[in-house]
PDB file of C-alpha atoms and ligand atoms in Angstrom:
ATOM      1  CA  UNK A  24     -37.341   5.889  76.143  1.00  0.00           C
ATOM      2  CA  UNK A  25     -40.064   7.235  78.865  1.00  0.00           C
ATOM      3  CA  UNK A  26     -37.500   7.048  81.405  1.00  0.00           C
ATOM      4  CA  UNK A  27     -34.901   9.296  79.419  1.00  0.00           C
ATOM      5  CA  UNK A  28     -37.733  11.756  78.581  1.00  0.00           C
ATOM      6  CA  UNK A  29     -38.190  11.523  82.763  1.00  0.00           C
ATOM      7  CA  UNK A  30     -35.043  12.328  83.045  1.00  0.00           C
ATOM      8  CA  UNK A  31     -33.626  14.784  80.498  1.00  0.00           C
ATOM      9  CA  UNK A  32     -36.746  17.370  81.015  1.00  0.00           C
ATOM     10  CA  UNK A  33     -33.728  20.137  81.344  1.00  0.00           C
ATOM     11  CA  UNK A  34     -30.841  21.145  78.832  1.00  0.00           C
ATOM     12  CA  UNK A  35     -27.525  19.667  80.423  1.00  0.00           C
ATOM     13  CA  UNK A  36     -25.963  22.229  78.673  1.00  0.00           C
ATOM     14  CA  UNK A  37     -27.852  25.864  79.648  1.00  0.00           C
ATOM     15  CA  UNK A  38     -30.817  24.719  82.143  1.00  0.00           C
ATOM     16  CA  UNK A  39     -33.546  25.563  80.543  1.00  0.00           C
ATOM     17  CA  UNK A  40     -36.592  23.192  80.075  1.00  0.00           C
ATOM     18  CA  UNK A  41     -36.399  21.148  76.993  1.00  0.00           C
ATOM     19  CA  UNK A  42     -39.379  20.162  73.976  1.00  0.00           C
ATOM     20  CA  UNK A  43     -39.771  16.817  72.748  1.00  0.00           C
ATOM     21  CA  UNK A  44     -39.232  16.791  68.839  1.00  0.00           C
ATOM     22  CA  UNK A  45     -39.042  13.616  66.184  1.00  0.00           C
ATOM     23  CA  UNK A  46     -41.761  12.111  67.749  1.00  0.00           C
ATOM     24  CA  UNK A  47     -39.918  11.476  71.055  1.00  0.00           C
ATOM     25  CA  UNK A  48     -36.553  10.200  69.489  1.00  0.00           C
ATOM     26  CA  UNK A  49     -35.304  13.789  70.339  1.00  0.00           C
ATOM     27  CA  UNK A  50     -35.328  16.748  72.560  1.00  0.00           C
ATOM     28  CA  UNK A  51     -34.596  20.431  71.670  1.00  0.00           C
ATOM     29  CA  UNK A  52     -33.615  23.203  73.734  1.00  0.00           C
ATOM     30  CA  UNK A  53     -35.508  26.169  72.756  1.00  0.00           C
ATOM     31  CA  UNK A  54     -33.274  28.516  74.354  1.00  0.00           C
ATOM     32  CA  UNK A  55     -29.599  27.578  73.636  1.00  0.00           C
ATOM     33  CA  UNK A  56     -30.746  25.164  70.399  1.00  0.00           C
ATOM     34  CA  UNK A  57     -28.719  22.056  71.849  1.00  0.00           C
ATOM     35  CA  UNK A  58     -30.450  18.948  70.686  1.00  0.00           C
ATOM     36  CA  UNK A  59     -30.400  15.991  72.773  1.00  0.00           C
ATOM     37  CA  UNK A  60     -30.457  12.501  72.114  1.00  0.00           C
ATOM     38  CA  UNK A  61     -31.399   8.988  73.815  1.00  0.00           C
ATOM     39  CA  UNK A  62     -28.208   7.894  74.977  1.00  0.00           C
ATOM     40  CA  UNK A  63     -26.791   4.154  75.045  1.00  0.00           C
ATOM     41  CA  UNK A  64     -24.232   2.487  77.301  1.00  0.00           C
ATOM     42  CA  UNK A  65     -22.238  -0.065  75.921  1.00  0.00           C
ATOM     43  CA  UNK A  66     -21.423  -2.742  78.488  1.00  0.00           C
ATOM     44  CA  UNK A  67     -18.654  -5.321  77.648  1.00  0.00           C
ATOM     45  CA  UNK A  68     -19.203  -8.907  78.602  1.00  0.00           C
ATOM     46  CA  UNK A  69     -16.732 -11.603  78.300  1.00  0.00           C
ATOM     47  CA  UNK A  70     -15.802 -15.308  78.748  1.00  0.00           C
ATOM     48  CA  UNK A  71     -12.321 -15.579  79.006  1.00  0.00           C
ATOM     49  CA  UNK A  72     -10.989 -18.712  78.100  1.00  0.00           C
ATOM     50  CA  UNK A  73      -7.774 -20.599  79.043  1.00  0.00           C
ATOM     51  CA  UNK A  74      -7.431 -24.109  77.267  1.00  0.00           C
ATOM     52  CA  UNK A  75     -10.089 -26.265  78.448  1.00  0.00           C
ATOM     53  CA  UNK A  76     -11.532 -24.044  81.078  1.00  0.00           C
ATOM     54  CA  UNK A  77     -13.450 -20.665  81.399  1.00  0.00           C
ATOM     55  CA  UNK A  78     -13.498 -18.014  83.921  1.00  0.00           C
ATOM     56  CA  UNK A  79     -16.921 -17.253  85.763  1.00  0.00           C
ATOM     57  CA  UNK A  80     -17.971 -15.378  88.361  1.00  0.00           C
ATOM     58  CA  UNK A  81     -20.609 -14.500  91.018  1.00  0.00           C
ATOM     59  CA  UNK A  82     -22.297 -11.288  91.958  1.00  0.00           C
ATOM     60  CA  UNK A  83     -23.724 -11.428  95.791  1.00  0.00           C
ATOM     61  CA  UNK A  84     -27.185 -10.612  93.944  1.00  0.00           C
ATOM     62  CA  UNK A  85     -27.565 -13.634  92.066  1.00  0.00           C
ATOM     63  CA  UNK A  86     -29.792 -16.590  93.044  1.00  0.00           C
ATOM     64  CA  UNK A  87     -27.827 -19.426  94.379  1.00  0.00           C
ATOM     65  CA  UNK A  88     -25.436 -21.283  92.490  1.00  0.00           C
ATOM     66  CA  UNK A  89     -25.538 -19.105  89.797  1.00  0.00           C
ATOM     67  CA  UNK A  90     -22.475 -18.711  87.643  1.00  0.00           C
ATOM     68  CA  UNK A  91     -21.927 -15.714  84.568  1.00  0.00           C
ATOM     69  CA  UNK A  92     -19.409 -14.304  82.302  1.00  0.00           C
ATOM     70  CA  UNK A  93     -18.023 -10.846  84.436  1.00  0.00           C
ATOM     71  CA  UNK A  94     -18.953  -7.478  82.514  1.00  0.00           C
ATOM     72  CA  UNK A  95     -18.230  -4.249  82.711  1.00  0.00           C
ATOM     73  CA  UNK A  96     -19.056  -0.378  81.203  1.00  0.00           C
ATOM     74  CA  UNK A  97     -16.715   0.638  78.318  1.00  0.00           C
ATOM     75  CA  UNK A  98     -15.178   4.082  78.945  1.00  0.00           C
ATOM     76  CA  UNK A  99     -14.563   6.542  77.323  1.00  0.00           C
ATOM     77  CA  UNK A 100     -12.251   6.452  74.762  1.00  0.00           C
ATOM     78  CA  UNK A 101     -11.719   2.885  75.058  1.00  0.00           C
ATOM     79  CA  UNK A 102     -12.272   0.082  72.597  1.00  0.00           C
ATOM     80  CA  UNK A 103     -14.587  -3.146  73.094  1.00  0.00           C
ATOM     81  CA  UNK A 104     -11.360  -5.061  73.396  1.00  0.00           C
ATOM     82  CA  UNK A 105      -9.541  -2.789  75.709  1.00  0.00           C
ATOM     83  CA  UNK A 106     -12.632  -2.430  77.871  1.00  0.00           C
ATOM     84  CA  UNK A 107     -12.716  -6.466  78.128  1.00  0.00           C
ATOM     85  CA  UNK A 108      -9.516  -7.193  79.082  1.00  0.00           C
ATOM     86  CA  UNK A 109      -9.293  -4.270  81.842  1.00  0.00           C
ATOM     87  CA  UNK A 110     -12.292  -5.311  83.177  1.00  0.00           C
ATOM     88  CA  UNK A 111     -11.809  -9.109  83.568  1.00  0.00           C
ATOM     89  CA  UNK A 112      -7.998  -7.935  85.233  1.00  0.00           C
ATOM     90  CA  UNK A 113      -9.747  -6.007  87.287  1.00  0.00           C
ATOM     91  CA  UNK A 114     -12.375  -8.067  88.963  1.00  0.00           C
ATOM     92  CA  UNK A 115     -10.424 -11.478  88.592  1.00  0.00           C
ATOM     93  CA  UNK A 116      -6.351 -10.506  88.355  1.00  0.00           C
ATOM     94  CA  UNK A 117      -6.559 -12.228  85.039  1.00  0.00           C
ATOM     95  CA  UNK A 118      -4.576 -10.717  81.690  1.00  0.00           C
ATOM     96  CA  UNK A 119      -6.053 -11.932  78.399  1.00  0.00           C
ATOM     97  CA  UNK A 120      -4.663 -11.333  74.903  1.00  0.00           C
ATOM     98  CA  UNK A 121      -6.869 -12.196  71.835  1.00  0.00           C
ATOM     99  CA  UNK A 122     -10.677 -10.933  72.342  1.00  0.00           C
ATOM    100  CA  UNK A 123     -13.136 -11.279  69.703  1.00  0.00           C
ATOM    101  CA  UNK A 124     -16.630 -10.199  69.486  1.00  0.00           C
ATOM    102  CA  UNK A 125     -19.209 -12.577  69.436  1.00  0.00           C
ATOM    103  CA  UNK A 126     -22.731 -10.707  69.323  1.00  0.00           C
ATOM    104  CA  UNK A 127     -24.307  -7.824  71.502  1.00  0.00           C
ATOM    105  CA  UNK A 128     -27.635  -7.638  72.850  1.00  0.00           C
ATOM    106  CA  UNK A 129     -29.796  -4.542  73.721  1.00  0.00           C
ATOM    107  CA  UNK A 130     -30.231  -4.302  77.805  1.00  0.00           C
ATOM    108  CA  UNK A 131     -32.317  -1.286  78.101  1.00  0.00           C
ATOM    109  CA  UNK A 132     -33.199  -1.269  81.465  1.00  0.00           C
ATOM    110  CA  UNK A 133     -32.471   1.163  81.342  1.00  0.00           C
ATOM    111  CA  UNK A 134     -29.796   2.303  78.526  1.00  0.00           C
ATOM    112  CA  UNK A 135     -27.457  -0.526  78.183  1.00  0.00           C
ATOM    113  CA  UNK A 136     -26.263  -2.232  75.014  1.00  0.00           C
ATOM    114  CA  UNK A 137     -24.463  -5.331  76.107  1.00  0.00           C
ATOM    115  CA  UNK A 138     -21.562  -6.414  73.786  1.00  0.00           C
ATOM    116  CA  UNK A 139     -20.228  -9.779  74.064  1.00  0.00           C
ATOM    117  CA  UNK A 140     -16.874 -11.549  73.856  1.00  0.00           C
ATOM    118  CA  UNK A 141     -14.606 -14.297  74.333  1.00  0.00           C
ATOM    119  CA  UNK A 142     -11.305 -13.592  75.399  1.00  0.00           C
ATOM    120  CA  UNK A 143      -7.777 -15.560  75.260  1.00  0.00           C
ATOM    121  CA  UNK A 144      -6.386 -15.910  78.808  1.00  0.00           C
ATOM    122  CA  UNK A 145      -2.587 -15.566  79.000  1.00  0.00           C
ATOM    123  CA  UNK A 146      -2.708 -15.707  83.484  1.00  0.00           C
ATOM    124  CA  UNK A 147      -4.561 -18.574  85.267  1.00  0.00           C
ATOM    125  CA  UNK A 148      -3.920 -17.079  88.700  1.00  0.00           C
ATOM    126  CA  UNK A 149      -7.404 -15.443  89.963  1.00  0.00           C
ATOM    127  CA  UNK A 150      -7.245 -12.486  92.112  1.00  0.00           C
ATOM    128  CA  UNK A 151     -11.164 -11.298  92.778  1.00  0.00           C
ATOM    129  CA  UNK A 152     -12.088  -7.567  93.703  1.00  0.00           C
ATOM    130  CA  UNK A 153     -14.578  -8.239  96.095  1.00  0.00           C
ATOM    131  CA  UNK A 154     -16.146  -5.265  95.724  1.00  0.00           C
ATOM    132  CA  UNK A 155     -17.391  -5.883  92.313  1.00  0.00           C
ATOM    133  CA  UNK A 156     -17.601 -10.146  92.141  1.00  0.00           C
ATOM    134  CA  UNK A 157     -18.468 -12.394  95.786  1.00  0.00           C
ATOM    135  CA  UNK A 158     -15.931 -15.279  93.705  1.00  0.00           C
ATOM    136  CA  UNK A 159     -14.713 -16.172  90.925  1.00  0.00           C
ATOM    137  CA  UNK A 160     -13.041 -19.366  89.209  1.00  0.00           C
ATOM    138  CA  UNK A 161     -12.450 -21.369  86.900  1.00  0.00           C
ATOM    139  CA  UNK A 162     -14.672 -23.957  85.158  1.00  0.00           C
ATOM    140  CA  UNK A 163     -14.396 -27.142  82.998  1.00  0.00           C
ATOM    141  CA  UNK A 164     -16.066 -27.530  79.088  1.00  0.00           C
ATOM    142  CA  UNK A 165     -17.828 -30.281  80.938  1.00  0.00           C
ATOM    143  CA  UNK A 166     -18.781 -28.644  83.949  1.00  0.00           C
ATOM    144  CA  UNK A 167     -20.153 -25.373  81.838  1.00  0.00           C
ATOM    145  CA  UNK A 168     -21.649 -27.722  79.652  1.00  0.00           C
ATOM    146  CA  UNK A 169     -24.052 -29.216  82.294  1.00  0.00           C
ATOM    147  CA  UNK A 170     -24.431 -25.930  84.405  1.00  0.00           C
ATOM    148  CA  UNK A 171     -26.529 -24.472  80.770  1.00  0.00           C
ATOM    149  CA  UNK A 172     -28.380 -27.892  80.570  1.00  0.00           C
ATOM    150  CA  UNK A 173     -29.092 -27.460  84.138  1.00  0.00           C
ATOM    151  CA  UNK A 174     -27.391 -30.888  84.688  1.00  0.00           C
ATOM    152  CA  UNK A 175     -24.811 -29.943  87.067  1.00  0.00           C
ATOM    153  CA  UNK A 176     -24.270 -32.413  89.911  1.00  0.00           C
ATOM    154  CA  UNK A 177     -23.428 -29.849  92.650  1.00  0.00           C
ATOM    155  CA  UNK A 178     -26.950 -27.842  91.082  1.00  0.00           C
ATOM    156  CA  UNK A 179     -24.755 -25.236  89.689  1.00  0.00           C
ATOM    157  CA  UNK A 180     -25.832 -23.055  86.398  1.00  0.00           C
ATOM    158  CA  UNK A 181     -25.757 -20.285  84.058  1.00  0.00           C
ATOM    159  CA  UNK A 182     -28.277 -17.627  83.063  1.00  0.00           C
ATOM    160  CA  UNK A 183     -30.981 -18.780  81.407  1.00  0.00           C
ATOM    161  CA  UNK A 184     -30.776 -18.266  77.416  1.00  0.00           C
ATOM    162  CA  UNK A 185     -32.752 -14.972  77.531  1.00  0.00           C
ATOM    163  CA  UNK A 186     -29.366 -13.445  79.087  1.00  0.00           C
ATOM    164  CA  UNK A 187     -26.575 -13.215  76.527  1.00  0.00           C
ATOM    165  CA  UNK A 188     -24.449 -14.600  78.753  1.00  0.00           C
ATOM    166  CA  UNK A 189     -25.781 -17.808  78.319  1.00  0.00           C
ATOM    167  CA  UNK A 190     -25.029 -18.300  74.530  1.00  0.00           C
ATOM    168  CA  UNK A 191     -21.182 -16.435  75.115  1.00  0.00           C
ATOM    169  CA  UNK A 192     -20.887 -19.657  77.772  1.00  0.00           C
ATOM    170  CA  UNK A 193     -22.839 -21.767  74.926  1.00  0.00           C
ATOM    171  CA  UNK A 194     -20.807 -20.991  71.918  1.00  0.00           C
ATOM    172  CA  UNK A 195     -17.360 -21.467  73.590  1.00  0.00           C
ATOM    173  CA  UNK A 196     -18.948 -25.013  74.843  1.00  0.00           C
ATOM    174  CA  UNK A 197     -19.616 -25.931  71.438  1.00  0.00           C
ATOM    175  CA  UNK A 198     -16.314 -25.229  70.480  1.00  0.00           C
ATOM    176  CA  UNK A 199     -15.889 -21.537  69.615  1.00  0.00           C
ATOM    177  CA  UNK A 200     -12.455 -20.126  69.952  1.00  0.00           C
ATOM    178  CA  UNK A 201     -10.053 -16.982  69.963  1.00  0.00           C
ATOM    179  CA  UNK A 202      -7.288 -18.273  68.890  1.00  0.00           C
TER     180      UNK A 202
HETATM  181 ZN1   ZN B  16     -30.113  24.662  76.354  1.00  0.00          ZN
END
């Protein structure tokens, strides 16, 4: 909230400087009335899943051996579903059917609402966009399994269970499904 006050000191509509109102859950323009609210992002963030395995991928910025569901903004005019399977053809060539939602979690650092899902892979062949993902690939129930339990032979893992990511990963482990 302090950094959209930092930022939205000026109507986006005429200009002019703008008053903080509802105790800081709003801002009014004084001049062209526009009122102006704290905005949220939603960010989709999936686990597609094909049989016995499930698609992760690695950003360049995470720690070493680090493995997570691939995400994505929702635009707009598009739905949660939509957004999830354009975005996991995008940065891994995969085309998924069946997505449903499996829980969200606020990320507001700074505006973010992350909403997750696991989605039904119909393609197996992974194409990464290396702009957006260093790799991607597929992993076994047994291998995701020991990569959240911090297990994994090869010291590979997960996000820790603060991220959402870890309990999309956990659920489909424990047997969650889309059908
Ligand atoms: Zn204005």
């Amino acid at each position: 909230m302090l950094l959209w006050h930092a930022r939205r000191r000026f109507c986006s509509n005429c200009g002019m400087p703008t008053v903080v109102s509802e105790a800081g859950w709003k801002r009014d323009c004084p001049s062209c009335k526009t009122m102006h609210f704290p905005r949220t992002d939603p960010v989709a963030i999936m686990l597609a899943i094909n049989g016995d395995r499930c698609l992760l991928g690695r950003q360049a910025r995470f720690g070493t051996g680090m493995w997570s569901c691939l995400a994505g903004f929702i635009e707009p005019g598009e739905t949660i579903e939509d957004a999830v399977r354009r975005e996991t053809f995008e940065e891994a060539g995969i085309v998924c059917g069946n997505v449903r939602y499996f829980a969200s979690q606020p990320w507001p650092f700074p505006m973010s609402l992350m909403i997750g899902a696991h989605a039904q892979a119909l393609s197996v062949d992974i194409k990464v966009d290396t702009s957006e993902l260093e790799d991607a690939r597929w992993f076994s129930r047994d291998e995701a399994a020991a990569m959240l339990m911090k297990t994994h032979t090869q010291g590979l893992s997960t996000p820790p269970p603060i991220a959402i990511a870890h309990h999309i990963i956990r659920a489909w482990v424990e047997g969650a499904s889309v059908g």
